[in-house]
Short mmCIF file of C-alpha atoms in Angstrom, two decimals:
data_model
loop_
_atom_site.label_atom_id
_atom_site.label_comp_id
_atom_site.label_asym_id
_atom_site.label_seq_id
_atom_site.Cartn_x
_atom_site.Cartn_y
_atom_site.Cartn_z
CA UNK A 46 0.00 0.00 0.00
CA UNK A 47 1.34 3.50 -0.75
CA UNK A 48 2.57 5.29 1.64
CA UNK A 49 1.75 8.81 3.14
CA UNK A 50 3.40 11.00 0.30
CA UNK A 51 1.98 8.85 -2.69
CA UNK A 52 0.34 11.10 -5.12
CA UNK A 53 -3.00 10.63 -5.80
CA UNK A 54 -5.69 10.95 -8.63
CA UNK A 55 -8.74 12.86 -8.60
CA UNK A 56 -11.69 11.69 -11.54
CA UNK A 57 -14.68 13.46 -11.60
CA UNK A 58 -17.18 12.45 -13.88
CA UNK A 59 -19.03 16.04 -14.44
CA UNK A 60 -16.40 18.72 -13.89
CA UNK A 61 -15.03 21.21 -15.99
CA UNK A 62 -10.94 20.43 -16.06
CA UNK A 63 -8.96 17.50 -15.35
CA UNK A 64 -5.11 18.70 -13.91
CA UNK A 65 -1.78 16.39 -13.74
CA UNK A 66 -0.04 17.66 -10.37
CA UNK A 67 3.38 17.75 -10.76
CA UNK A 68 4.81 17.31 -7.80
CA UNK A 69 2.56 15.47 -5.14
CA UNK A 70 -0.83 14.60 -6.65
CA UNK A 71 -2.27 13.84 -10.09
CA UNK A 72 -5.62 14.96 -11.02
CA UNK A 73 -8.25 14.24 -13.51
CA UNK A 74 -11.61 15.19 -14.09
CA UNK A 75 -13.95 13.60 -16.45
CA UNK A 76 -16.99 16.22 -17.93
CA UNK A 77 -19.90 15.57 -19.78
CA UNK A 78 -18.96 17.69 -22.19
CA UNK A 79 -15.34 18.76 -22.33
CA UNK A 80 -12.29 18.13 -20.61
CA UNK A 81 -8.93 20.24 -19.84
CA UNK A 82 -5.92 19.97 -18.30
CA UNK A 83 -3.84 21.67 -15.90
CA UNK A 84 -1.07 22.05 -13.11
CA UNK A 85 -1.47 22.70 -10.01
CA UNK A 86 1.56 22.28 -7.19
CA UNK A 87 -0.43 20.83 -3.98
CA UNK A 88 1.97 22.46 -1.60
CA UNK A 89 1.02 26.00 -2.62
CA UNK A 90 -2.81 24.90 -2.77
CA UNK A 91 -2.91 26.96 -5.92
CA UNK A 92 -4.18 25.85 -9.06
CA UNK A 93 -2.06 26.57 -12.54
CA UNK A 94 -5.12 26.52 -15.16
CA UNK A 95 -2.62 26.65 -18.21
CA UNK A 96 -4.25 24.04 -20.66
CA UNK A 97 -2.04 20.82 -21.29
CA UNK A 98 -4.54 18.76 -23.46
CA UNK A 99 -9.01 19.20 -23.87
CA UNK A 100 -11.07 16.96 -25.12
CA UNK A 101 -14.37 15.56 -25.43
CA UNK A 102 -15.59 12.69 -23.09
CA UNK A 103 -16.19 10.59 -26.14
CA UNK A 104 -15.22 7.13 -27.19
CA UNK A 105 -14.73 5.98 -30.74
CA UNK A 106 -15.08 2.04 -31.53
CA UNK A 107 -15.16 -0.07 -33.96
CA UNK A 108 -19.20 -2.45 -33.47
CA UNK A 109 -18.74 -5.65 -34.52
CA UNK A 110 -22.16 -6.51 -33.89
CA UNK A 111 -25.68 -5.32 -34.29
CA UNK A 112 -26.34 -1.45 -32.62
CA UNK A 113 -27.88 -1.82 -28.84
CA UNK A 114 -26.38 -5.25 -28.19
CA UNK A 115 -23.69 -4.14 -25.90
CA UNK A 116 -22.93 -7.96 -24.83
CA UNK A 117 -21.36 -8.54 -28.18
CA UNK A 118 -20.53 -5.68 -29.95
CA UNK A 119 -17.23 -5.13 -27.78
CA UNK A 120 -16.15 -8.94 -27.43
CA UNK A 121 -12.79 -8.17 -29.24
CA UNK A 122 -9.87 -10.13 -29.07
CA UNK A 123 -6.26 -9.07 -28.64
CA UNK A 124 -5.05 -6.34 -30.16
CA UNK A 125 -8.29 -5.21 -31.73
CA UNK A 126 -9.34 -4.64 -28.15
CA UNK A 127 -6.55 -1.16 -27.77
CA UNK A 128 -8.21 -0.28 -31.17
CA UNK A 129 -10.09 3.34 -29.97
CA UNK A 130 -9.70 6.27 -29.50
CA UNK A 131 -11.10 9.00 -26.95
CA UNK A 132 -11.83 12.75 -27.04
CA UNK A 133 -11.10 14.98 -29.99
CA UNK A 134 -9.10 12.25 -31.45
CA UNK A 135 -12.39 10.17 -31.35
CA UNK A 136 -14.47 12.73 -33.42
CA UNK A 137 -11.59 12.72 -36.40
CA UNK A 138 -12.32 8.97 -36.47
CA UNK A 139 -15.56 8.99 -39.36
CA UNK A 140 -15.06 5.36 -39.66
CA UNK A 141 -15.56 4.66 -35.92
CA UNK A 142 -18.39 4.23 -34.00
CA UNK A 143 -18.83 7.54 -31.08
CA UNK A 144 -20.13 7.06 -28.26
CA UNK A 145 -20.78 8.76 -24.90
CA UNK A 146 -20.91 7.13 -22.04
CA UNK A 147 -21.48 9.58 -19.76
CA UNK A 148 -25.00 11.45 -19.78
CA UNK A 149 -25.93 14.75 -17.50
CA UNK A 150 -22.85 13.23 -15.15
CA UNK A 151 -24.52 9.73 -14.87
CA UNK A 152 -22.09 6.76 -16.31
CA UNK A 153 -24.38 5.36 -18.44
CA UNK A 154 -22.32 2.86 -20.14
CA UNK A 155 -19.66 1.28 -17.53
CA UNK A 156 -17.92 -0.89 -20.25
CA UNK A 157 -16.70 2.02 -22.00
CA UNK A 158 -15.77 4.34 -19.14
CA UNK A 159 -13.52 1.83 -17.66
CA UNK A 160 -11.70 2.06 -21.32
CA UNK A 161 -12.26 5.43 -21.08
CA UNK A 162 -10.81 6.05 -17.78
CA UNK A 163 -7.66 3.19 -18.90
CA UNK A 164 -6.36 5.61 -21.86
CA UNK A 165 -6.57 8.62 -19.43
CA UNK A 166 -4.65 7.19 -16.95
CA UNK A 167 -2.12 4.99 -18.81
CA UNK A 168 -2.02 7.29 -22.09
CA UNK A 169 -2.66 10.73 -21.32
CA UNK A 170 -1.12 10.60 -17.69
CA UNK A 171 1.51 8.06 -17.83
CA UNK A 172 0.65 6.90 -14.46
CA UNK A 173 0.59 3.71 -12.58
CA UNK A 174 -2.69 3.58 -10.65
CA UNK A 175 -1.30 1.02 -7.96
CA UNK A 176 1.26 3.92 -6.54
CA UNK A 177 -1.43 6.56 -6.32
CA UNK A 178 -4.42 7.15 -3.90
CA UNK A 179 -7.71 8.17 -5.86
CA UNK A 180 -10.01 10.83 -5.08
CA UNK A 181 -13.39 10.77 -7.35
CA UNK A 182 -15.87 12.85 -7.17
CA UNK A 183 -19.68 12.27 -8.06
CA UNK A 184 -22.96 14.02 -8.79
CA UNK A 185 -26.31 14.94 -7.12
CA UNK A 186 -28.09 11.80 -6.17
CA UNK A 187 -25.66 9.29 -7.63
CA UNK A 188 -27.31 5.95 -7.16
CA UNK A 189 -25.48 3.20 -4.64
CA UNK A 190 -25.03 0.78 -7.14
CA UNK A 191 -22.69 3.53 -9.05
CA UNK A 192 -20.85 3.98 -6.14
CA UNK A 193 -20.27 -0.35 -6.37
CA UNK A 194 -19.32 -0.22 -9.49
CA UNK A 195 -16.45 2.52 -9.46
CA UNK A 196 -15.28 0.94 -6.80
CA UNK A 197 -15.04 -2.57 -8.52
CA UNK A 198 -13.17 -0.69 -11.65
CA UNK A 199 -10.91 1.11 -9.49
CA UNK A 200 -9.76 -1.56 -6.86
CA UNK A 201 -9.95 -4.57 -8.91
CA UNK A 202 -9.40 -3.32 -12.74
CA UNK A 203 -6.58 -0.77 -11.90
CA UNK A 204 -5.83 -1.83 -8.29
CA UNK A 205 -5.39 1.32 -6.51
CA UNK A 206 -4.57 1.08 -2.95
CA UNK A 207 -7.32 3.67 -1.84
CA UNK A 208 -10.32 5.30 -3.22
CA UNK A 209 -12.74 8.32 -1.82
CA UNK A 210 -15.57 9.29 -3.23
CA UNK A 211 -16.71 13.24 -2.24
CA UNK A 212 -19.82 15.26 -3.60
CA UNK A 213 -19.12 17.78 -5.36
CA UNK A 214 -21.24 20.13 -4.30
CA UNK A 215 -19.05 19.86 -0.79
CA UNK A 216 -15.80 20.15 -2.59
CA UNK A 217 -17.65 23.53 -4.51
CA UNK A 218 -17.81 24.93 -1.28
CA UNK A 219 -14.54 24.08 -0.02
CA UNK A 220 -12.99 25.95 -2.95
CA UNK A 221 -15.35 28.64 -2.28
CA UNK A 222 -13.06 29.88 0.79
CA UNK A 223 -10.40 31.22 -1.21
CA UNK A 224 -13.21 34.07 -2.15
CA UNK A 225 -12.72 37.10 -0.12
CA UNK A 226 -16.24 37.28 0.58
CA UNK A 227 -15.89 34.35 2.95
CA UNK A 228 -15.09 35.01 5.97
CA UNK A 229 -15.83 31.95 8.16
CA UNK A 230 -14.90 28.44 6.63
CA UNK A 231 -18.03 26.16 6.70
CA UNK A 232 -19.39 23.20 4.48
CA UNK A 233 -23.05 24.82 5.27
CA UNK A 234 -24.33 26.56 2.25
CA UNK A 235 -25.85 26.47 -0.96
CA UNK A 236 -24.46 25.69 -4.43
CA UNK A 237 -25.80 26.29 -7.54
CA UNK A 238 -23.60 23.64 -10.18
CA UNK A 239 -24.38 24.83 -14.08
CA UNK A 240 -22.14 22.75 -16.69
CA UNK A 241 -23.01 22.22 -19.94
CA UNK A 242 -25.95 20.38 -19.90
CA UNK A 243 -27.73 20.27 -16.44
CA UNK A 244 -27.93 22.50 -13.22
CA UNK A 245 -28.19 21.69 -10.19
CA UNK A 246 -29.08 23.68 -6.81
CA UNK A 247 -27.71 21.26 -3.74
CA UNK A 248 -28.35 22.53 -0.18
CA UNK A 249 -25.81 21.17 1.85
CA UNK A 250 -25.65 21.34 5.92
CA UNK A 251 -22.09 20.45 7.79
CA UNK A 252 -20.50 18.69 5.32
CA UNK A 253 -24.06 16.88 3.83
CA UNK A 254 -26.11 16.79 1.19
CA UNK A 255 -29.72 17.82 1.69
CA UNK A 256 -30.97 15.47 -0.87
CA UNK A 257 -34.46 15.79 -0.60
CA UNK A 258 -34.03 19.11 -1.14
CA UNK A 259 -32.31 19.05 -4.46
CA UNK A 260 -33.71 20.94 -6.90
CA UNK A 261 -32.71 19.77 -11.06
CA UNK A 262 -32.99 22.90 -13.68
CA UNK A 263 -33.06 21.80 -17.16
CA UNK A 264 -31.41 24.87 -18.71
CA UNK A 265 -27.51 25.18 -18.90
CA UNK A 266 -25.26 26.01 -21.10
CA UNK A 267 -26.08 23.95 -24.05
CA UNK A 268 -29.46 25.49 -23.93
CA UNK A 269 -27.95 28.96 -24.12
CA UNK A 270 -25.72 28.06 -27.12
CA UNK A 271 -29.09 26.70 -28.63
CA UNK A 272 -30.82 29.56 -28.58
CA UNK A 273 -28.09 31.99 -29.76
CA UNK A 274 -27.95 29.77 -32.34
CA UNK A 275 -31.75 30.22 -33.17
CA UNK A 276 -31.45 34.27 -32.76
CA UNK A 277 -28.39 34.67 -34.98
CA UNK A 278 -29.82 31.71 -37.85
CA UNK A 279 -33.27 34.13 -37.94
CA UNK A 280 -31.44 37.50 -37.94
CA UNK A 281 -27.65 36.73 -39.83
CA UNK A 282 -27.38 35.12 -43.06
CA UNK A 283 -23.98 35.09 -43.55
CA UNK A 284 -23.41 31.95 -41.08
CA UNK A 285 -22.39 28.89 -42.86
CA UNK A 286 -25.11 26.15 -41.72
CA UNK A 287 -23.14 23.44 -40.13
CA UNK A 288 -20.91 26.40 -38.41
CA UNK A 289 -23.96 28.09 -37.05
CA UNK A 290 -23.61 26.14 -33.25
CA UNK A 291 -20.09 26.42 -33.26
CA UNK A 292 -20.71 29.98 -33.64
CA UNK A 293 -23.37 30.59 -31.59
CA UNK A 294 -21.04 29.11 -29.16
CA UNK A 295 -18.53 31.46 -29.60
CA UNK A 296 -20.56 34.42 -29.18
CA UNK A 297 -21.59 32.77 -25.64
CA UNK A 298 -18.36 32.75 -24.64
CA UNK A 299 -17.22 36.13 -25.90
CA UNK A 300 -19.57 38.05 -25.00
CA UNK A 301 -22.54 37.40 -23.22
CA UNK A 302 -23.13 38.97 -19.93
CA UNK A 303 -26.12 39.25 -17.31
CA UNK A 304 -28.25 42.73 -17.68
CA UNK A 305 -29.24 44.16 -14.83
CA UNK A 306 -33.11 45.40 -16.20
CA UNK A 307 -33.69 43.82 -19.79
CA UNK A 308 -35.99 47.02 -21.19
CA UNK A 309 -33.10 49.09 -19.85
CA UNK A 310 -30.62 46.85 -21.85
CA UNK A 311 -32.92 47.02 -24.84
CA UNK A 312 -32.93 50.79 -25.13
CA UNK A 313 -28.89 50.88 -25.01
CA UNK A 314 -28.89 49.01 -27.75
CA UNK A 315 -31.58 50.58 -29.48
CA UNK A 316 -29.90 54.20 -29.06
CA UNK A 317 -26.12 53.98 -29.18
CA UNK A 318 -25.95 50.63 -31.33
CA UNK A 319 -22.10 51.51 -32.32
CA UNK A 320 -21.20 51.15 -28.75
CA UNK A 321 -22.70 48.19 -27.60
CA UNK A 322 -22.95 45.97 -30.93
CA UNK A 323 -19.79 43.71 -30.85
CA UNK A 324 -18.23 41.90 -34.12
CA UNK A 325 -17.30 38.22 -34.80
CA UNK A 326 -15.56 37.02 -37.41
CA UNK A 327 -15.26 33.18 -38.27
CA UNK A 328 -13.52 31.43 -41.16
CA UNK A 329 -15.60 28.98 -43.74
CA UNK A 330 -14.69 26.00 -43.17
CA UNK A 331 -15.18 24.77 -46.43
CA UNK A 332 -14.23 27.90 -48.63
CA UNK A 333 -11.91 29.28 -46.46
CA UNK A 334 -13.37 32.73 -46.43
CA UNK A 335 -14.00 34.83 -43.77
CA UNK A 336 -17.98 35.82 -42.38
CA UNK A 337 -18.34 38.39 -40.24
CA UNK A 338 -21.90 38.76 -38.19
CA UNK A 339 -23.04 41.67 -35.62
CA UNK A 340 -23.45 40.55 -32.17
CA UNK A 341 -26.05 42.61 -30.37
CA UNK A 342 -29.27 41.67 -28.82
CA UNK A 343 -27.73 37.78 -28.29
CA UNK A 344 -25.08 38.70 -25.90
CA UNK A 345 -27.72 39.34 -22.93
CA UNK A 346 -30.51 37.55 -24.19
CA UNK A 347 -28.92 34.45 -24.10
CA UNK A 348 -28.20 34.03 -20.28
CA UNK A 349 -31.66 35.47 -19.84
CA UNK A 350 -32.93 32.55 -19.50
CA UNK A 351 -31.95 31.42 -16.49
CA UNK A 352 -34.03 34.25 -14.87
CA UNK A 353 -37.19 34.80 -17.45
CA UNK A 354 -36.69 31.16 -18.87
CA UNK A 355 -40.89 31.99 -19.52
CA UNK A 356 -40.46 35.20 -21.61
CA UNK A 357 -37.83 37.48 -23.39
CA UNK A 358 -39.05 41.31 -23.59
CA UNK A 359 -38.23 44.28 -26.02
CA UNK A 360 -38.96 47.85 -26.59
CA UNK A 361 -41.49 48.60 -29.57
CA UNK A 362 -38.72 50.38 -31.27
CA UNK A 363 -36.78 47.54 -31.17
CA UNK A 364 -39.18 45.46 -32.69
CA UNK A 365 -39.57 48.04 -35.28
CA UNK A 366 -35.74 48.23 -35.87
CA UNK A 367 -34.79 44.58 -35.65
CA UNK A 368 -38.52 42.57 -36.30
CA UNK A 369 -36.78 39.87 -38.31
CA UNK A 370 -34.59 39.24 -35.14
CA UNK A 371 -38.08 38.56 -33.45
CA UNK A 372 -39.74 37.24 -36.27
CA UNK A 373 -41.09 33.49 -34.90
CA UNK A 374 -41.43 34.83 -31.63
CA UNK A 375 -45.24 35.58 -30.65
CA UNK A 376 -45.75 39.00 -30.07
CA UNK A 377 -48.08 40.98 -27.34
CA UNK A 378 -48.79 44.60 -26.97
CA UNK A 379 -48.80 45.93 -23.67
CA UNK A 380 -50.09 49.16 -22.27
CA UNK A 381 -47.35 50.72 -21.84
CA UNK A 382 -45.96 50.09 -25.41
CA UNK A 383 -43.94 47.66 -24.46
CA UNK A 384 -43.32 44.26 -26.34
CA UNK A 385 -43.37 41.46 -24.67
CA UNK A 386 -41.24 38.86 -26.76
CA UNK A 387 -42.45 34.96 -25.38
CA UNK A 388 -39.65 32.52 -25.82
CA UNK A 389 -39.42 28.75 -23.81
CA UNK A 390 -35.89 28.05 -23.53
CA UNK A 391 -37.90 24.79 -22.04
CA UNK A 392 -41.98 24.58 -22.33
CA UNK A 393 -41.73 22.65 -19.08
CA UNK A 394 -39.58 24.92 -17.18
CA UNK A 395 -40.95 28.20 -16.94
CA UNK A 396 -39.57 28.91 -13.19
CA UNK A 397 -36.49 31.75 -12.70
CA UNK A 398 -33.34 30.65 -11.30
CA UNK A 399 -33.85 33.07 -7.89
CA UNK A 400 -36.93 31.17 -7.26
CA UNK A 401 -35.72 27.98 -7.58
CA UNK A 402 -32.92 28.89 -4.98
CA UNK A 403 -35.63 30.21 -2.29
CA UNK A 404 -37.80 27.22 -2.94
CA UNK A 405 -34.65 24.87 -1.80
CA UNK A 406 -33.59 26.90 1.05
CA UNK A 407 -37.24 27.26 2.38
CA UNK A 408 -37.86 23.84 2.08
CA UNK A 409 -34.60 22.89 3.98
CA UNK A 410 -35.07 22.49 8.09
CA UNK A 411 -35.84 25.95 9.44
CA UNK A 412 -32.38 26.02 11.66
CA UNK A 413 -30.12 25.78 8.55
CA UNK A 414 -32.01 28.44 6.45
CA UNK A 415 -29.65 31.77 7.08
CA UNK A 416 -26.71 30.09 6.61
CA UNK A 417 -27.89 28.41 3.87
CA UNK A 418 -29.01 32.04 2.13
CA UNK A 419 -25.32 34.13 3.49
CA UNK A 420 -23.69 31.26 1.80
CA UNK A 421 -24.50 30.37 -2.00
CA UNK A 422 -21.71 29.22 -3.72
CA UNK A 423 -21.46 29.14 -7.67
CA UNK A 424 -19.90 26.42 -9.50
CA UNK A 425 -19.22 25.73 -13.06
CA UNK A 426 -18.72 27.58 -16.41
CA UNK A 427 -22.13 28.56 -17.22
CA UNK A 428 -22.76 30.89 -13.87
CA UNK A 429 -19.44 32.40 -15.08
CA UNK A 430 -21.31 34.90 -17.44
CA UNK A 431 -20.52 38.63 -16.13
CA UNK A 432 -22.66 39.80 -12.97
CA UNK A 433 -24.62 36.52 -12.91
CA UNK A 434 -23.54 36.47 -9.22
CA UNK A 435 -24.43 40.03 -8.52
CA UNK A 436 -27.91 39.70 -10.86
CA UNK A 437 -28.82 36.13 -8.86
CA UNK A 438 -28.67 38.27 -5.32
CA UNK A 439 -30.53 40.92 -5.96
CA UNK A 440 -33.40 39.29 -7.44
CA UNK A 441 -33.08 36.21 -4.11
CA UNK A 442 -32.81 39.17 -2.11
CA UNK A 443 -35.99 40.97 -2.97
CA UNK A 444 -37.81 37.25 -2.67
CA UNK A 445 -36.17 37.17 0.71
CA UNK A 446 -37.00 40.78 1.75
CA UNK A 447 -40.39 40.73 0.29
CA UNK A 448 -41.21 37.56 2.20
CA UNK A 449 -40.17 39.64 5.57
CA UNK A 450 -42.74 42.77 4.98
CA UNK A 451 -45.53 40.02 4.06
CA UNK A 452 -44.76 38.32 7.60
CA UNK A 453 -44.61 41.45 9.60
CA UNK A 454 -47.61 42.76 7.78
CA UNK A 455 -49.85 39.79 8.50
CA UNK A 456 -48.78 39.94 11.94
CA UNK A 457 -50.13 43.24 11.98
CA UNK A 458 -46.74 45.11 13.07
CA UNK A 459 -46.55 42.86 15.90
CA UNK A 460 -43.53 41.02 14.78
CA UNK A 461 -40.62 42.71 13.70
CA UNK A 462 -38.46 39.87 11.67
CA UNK A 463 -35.02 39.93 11.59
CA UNK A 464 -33.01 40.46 8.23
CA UNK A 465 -31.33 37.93 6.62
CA UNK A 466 -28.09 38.33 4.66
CA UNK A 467 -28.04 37.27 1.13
CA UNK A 468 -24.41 36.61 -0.36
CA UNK A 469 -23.59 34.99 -3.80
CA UNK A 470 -19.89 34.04 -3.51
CA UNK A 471 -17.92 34.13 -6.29
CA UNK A 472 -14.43 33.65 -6.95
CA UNK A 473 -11.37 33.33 -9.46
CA UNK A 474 -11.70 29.31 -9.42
CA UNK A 475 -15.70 29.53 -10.17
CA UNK A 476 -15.15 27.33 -12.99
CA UNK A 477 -13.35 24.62 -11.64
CA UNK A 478 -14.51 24.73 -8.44
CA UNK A 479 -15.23 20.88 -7.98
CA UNK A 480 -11.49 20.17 -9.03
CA UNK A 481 -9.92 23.12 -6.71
CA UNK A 482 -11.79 21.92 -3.72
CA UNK A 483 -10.71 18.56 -4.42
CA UNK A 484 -7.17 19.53 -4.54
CA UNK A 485 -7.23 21.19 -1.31
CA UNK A 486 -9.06 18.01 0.64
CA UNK A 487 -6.55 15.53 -1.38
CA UNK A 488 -3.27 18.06 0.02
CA UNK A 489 -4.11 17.61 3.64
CA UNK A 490 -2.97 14.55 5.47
CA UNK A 491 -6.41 14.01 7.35
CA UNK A 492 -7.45 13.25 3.55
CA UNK A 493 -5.83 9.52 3.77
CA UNK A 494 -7.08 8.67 6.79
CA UNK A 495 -10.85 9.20 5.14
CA UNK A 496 -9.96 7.06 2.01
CA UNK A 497 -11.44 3.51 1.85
CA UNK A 498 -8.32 1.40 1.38
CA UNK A 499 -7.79 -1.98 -1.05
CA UNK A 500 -7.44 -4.34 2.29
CA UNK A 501 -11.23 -2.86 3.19
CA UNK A 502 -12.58 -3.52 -0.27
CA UNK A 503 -11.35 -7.54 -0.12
CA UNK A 504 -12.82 -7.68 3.56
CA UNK A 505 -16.19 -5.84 2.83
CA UNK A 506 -16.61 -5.60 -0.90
CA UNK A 507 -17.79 -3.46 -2.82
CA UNK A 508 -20.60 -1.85 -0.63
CA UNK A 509 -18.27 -0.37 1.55
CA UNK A 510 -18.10 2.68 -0.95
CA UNK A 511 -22.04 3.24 -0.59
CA UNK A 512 -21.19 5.94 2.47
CA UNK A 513 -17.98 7.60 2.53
CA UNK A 514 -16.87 9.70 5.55
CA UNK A 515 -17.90 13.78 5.36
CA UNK A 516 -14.46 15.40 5.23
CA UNK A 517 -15.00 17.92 7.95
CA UNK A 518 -12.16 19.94 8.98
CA UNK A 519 -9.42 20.94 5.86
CA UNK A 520 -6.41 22.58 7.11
#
């Protein structure tokens, strides 16, 4: 069994970056939808985000049988059994078969992870998993029986001499205390986890997970690219088709940002255009030409949605000035000239990000409810748009405050409630918040001491990674 100072290697299968420490830990994080790499030196608990290697979490094979008979299509022999590839080198592969098998941070396909997770380690890595202590890190209301089978890939396909599994909500909020904002380091607050293609809001008190309180918001990032995509393929003709998500994608990333008052934003752009009304400019893939497209309205409609998923609103002279931009949207008059612009990111989510926060906290036990509103924690790269943080707590805070006066009202004056403090943290490792926190818990010495170790596993099995041990105190 390794010893004390053996690295170790952190796999996540829903984070943003995966990270090779240098000098006393590896890391590794799997995401559903892309994957980077970085260094980080433990000692200095600092993280080094300079990219190494990205790619997709994506498998190419070659099927030798019939599509949906998993049994046989992989029973290779061999050689022929190295023969795929993952990541972007799987998407060059036209003669392959690509597959995912992870799906909104669920394994969904076990056989292929574990091949997965083999290249990563032995190719990309260059590691020996027997000399190296594992951290992995899972996502809200991960079954049991995923727990059992990590654990039988890690201890018994690359025998590792220990494994921990930590939530990553907790690790979110352990990376949360390098914010200046924080002033007291707790594991009691609430995070709000936005990838790519699913957001969470997790409630967690001392260290655990409130999971009946879990709340699951279909919009993310994805969703945001789609719908750029839509408002630039109705308004800019100039996008070559089978570029027009890679663009949209762009322009996400670029520059969208979080508006404070939408009709506000609306008339900025609909009075000083030239100042507000950014440029891209992409290269044809096919002729090699350059397309150039204005980027206006998209850059703060687009995170909209996350707080009026239900509607987008303009001014009439913006409808006048730009109607083809709104031209399959259905249109309302309302008295005060306004248009009001309906668009369902999602037709069965119609509910604004603030709300969904107070509805978890409130339904949380009543002692854990202020600390669970003076500490939300943001995690991942889609709450990374500019002044999301600032935009989330004022709108939670006038629920909050609103809430008060109604009490105090009914009460008839009688009771005089007592303000609560509303804080969005955010901080310079939002992104990769999951992976930072888990550096800092795998640095600390207590952090062996909470791993489940390869002598448990042949004594207990399996099931002993159902519960793993709240890592409470990180020095």
């Amino acid at each position: 069994m390794a010893d004390m100072a053996s690295p170790v290697l952190l796999v996540s299968p829903s984070c943003n970056i995966i990270s090779p420490w240098v000098c006393n830990l590896l890391a590794y994080l799997v995401n559903t939808y892309a994957l980077d790499s970085g260094i980080s030196i433990a000692n200095e608990m600092k993280c080094y985000s300079q990219a190494i290697t990205g790619f997709l979490a994506s498998i190419a094979i070659k099927e030798s049988a019939k599509v949906g008979d998993q049994a046989q299509r992989r029973v290779m022999k061999g050689v022929d059994d190295l023969d795929f590839f993952i990541g972007d080198e799987a998407i060059e592969k036209p003669t392959y078969a690509t597959k995912w098998p992870i799906r909104h941070g669920i394994v969904e396909d076990w056989d292929l992870m574990e091949r997965f997770m083999e290249q990563v380690i032995f190719k990309y890595l260059r590691a020996e998993p027997e000399d190296h202590y594992f951290l992995l890190t899972e996502p809200p209301l991960n079954t049991p029986e995923n727990r059992e089978y990590t654990a039988e890939i890690m201890f018994e396909s690359f025998n590792v001499p220990g494994l921990y599994i930590a939530v990553q909500a907790v690790l979110a909020l352990a990376a949360s205390w390098t914010s200046r904002q924080v002033g007291e380091r707790t594991l009691t607050g609430t995070v709000i986890d936005s990838g790519d293609g699913v957001t969470h809001v997790i409630p967690v008190a001392e260290g655990y997970v409130i999971g009946s309180c879990i709340k699951h918001i279909p919009i993310a990032g994805r969703d945001i690219t789609y719908f750029i995509q839509q408002l630039l393929r109705d308004r800019e003709v100039g996008i070559p088709p089978e570029q027009s998500l890679e663009t949209a994608k762009a322009v996400k990333e670029r520059y969208s940002y979080v508006c404070p008052d939408l009709v506000k934003e609306f008339n900025k752009y609909d009075t000083d255009g030239s100042k507000w009304i950014k440029q891209y400019t992409g290269i044809n893939a096919i002729s090699k030409k350059e397309f150039s497209i204005d980027v206006g309205y998209e850059r703060f409609l687009g995170p909209e949605i996350f707080f009026h998923p239900e509607e987008q609103r303009a001014s009439k002279a913006a409808y006048e000035n730009q109607g083809n931009f709104f031209k399959e949207l259905t249109v309302e008059v309302g008295k005060d000239e306004w248009i009001f612009v309906k668009q369902f990111a999602n037709p069965d989510f119609t509910q604004p990000i603030s709300e969904v926060v107070d509805e978890v906290i409130q339904n949380c036990p009543i002692d854990v409810r202020r600390p669970l509103y003076k500490n939300i924690v943001l995690s991942g790269g889609s709450t990374m748009f500019r002044d999301f943080g600032r935009r989330l707590q004022r709108d939670l805070k006038r629920t909050v405050d609103a809430r008060l006066k109604l009490s105090e009202e009914l009460s008839g004056g009688r009771l005089k409630p007592k303000p609560i403090d509303v804080q969005v943290i955010t901080h310079h490792m939002q992104r990769y918040a999951v992976w930072f926190g888990g550096s800092m818990l795998a640095s600390t010495p207590e952090f062996y001491q909470v791993c489940h170790t390869k002598k448990d596993y042949e004594e207990i099995g399996p099931s002993i990674c159902r519960h793993n041990p709240v890592f409470g105190v990180m020095s």
